[in-house]
PDB file of C-alpha atoms in Angstrom:
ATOM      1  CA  UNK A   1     -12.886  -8.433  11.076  1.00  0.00           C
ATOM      2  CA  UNK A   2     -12.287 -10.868   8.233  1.00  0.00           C
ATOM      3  CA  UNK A   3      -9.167  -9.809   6.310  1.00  0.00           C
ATOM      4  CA  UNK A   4      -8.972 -10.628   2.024  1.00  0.00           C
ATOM      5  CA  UNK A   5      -5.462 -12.793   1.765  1.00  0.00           C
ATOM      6  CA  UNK A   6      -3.095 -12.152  -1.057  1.00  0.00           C
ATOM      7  CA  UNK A   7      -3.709 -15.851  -2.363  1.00  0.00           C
ATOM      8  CA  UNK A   8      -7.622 -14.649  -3.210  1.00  0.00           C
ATOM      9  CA  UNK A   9      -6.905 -11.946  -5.375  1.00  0.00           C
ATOM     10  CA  UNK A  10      -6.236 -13.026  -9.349  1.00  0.00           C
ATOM     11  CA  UNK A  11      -2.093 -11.611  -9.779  1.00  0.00           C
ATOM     12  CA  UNK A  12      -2.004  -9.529 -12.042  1.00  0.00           C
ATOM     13  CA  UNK A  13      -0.320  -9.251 -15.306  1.00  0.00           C
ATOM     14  CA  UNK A  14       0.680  -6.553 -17.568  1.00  0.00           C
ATOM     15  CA  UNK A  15      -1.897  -6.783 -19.389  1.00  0.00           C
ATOM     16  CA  UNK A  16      -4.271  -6.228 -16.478  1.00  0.00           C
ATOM     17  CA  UNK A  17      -2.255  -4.521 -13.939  1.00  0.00           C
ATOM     18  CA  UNK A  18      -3.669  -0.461 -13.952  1.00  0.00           C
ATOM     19  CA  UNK A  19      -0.801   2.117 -14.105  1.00  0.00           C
ATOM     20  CA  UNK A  20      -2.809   5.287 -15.008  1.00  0.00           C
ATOM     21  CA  UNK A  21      -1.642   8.506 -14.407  1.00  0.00           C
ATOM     22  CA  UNK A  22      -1.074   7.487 -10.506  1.00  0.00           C
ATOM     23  CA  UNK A  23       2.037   5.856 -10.616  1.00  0.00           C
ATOM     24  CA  UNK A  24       3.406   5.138  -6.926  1.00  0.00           C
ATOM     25  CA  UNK A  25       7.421   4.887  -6.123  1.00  0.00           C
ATOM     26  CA  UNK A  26       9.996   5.564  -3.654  1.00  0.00           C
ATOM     27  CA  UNK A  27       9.376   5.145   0.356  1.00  0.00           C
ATOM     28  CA  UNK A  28       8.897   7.520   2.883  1.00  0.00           C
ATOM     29  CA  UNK A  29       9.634   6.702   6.825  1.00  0.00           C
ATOM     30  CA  UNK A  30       6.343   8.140   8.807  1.00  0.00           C
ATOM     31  CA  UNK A  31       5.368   7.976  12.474  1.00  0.00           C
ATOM     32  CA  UNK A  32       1.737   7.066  13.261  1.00  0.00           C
ATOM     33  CA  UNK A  33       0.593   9.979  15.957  1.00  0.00           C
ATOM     34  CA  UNK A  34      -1.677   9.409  18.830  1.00  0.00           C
ATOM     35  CA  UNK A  35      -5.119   9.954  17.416  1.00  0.00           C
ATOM     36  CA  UNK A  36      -4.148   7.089  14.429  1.00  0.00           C
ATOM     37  CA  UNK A  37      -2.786   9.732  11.800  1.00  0.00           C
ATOM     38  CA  UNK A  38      -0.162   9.333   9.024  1.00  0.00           C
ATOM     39  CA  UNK A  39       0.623  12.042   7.481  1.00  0.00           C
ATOM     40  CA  UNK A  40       1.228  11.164   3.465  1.00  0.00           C
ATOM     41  CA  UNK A  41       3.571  12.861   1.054  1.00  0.00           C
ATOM     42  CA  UNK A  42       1.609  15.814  -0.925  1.00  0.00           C
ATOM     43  CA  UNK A  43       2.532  14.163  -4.580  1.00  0.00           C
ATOM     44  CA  UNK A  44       1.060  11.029  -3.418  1.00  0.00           C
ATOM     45  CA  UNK A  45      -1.448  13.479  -1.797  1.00  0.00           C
ATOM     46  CA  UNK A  46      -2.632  14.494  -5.487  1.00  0.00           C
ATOM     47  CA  UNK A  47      -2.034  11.261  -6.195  1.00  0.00           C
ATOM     48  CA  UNK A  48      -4.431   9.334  -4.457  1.00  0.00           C
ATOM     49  CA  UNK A  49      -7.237  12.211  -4.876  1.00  0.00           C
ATOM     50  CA  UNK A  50      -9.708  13.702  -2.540  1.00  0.00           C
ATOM     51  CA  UNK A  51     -11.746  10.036  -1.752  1.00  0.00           C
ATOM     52  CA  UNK A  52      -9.590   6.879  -1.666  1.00  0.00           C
ATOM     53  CA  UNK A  53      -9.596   3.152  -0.169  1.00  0.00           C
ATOM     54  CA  UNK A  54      -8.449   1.730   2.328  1.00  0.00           C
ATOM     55  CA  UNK A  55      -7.954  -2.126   1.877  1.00  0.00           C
ATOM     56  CA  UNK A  56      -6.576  -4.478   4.368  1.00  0.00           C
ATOM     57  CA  UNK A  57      -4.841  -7.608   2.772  1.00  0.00           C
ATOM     58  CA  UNK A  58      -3.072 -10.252   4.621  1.00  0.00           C
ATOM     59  CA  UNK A  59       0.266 -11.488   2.531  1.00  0.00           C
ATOM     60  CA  UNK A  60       0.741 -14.861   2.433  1.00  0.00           C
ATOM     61  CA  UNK A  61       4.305 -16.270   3.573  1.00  0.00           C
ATOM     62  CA  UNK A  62       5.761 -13.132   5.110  1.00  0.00           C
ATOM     63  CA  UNK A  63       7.031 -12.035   8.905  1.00  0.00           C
ATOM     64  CA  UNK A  64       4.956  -8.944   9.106  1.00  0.00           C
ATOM     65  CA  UNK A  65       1.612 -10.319   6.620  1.00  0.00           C
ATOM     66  CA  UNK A  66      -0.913  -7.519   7.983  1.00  0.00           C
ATOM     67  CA  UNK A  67      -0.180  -4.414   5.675  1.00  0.00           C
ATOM     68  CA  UNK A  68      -2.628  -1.575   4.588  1.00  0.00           C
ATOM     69  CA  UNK A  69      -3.028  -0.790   1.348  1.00  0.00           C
ATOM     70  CA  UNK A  70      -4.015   2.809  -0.236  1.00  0.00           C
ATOM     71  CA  UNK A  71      -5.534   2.490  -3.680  1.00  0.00           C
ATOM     72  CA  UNK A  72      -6.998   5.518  -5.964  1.00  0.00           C
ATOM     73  CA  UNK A  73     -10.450   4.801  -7.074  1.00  0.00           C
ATOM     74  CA  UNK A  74      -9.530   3.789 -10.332  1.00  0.00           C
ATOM     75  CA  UNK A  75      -6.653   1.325  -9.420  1.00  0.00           C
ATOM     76  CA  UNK A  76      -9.376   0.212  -6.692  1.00  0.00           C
ATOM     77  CA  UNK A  77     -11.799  -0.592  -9.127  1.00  0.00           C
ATOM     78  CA  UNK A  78      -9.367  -2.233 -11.421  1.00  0.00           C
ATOM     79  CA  UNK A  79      -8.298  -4.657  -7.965  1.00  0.00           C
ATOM     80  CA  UNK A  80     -12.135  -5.412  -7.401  1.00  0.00           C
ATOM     81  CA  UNK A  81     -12.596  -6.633 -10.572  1.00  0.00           C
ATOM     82  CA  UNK A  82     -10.015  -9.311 -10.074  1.00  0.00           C
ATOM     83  CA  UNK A  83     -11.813 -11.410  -6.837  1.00  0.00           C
ATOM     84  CA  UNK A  84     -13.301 -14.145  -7.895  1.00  0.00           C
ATOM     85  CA  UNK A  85     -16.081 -15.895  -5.730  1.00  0.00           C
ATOM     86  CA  UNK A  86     -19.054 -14.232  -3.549  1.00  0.00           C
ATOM     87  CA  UNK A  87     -17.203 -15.073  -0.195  1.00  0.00           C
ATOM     88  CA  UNK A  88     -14.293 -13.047  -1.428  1.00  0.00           C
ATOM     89  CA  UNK A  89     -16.014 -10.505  -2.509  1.00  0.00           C
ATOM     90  CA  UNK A  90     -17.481  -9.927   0.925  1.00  0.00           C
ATOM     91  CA  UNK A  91     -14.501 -10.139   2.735  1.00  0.00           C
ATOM     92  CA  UNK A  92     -12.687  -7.068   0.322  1.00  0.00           C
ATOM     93  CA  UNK A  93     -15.364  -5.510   0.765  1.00  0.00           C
ATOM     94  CA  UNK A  94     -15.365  -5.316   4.484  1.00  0.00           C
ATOM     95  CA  UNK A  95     -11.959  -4.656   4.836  1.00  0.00           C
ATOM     96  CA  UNK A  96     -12.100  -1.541   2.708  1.00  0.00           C
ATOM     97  CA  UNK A  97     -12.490   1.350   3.776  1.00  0.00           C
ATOM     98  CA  UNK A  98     -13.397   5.314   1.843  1.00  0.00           C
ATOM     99  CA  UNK A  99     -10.920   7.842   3.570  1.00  0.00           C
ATOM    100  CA  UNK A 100      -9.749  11.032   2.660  1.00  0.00           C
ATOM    101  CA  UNK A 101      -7.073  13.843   4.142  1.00  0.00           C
ATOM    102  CA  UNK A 102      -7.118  16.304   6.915  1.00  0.00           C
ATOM    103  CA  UNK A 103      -6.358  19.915   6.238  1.00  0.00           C
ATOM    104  CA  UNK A 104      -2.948  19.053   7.295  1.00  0.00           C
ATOM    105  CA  UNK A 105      -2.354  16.010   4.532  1.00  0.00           C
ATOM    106  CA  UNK A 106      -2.837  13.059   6.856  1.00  0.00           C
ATOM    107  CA  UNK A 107      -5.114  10.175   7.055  1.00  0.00           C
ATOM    108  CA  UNK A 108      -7.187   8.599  10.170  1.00  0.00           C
ATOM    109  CA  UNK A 109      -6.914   4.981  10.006  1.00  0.00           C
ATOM    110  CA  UNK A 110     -10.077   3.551  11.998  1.00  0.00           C
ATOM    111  CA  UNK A 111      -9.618   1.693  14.875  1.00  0.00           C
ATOM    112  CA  UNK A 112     -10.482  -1.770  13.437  1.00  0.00           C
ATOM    113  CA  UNK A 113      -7.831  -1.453  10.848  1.00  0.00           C
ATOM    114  CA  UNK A 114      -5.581  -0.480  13.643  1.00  0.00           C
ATOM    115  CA  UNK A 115      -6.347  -3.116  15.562  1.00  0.00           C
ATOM    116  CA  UNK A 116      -6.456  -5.943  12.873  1.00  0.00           C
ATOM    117  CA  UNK A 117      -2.769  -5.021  11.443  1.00  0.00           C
ATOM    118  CA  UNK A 118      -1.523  -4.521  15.214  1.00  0.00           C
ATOM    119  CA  UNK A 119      -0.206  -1.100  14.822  1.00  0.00           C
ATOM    120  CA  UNK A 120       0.116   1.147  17.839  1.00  0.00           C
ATOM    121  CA  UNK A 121       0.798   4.697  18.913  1.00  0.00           C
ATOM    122  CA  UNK A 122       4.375   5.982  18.012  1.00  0.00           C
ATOM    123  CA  UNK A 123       4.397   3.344  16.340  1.00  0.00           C
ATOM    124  CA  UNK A 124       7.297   4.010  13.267  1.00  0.00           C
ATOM    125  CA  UNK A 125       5.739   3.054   9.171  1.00  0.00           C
ATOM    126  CA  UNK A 126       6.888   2.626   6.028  1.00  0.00           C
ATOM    127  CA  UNK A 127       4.667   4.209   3.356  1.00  0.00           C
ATOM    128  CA  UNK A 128       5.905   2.343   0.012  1.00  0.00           C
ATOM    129  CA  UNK A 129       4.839   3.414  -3.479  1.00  0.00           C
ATOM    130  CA  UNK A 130       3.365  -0.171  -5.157  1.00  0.00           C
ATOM    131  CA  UNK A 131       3.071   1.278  -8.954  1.00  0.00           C
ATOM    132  CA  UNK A 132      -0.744   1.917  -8.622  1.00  0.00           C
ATOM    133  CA  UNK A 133      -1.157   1.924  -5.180  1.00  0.00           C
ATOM    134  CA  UNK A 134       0.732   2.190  -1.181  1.00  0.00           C
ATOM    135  CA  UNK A 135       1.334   0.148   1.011  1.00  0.00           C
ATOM    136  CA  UNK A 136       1.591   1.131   5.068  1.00  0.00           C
ATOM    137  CA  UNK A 137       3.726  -1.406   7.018  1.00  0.00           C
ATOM    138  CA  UNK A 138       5.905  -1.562  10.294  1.00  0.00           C
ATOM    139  CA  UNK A 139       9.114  -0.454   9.982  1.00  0.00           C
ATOM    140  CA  UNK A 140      11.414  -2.728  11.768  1.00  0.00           C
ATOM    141  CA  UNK A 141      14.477  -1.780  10.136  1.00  0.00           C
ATOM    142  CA  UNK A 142      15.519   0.832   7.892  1.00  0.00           C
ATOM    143  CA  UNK A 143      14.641  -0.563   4.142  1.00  0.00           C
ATOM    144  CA  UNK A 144      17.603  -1.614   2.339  1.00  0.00           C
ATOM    145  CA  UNK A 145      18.515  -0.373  -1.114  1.00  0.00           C
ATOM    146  CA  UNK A 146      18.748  -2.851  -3.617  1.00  0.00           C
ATOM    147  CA  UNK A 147      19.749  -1.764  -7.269  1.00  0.00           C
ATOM    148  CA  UNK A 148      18.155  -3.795 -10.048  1.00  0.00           C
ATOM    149  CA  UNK A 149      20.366  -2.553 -12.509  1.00  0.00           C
ATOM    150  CA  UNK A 150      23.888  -3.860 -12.669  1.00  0.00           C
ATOM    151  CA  UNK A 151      26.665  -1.150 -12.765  1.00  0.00           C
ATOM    152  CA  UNK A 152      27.611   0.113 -16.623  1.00  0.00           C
ATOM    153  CA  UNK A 153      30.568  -1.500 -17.848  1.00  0.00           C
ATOM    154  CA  UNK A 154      32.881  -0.730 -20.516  1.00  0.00           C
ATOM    155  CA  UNK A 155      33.437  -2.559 -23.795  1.00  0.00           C
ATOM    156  CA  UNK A 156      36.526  -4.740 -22.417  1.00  0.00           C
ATOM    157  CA  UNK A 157      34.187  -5.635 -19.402  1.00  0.00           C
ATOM    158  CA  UNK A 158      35.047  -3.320 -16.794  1.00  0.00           C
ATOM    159  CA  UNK A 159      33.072  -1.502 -14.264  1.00  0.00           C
ATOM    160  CA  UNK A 160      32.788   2.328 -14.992  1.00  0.00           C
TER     161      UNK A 160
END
């Protein structure tokens, strides 16, 4: 299975990045089962919708590059329209994949994804809200928090 790298997909900007009204945030720990089920958080549940995709993208210059990606249709669409060249448009499309939820809120990742991201039973995830999409990754460590707001301070400079 060929897998769509980060560097062939256009970034994008605001302009062109889609943030409709699934907006993706916060992380959840997860535990892949036996039979290749995650089981994803109901508001992401809603979310995402009844039919969503399944994209596999290799990042470039990272320790763990093979992540999953879950995209509504919309946001999806709004990714396709950013490859560029026939060959590239191939590859996303073969690494994509239509899934949808079990009765009990989880999703079956097929075999070929599991194999091409090297996932494996019991194996512990990270399912990260992206803005318009998630991402599925190993979790290798517990995800630090980093604030990106600086602490208040007070008109004489100091730290409330």
């Amino acid at each position: 299975m060929r897998i769509l790298t980060s560097a062939r997909i256009a970034r994008p900007t605001e302009a062109t990045r889609f943030y409709g009204p699934e907006v993706f945030f916060g992380y959840h720990p997860r535990t892949l089962d036996s039979k290749w089920r995650v089981v994803i958080p109901s508001k992401w549940r809603q979310q995402l919708g009844a039919n969503f995709r399944l994209v596999i993208i290799q990042r470039e210059q990272s320790k763990d590059p093979k992540m999953i990606y879950l995209y509504p249709q919309t946001a999806w669409e709004a990714l396709r329209q950013t490859i560029g060249n026939f060959n590239e448009i191939k590859t996303f499309y073969s690494s994509t994949f239509e899934l949808e939820f079990d009765t009990n809120g989880r999703v079956v990742i097929p075999q070929e994804v599991i194999a091409a991201v090297g996932f494996s039973s019991a194996q512990q995830l990270l399912v990260k809200g992206c803005g318009d999409h998630l991402e599925i990754s190993k979790q290798t460590q517990p995800p630090a928090f980093t604030p990106i707001i600086s602490p208040p301070t007070s008109p004489q400079g100091k730290q409330l």
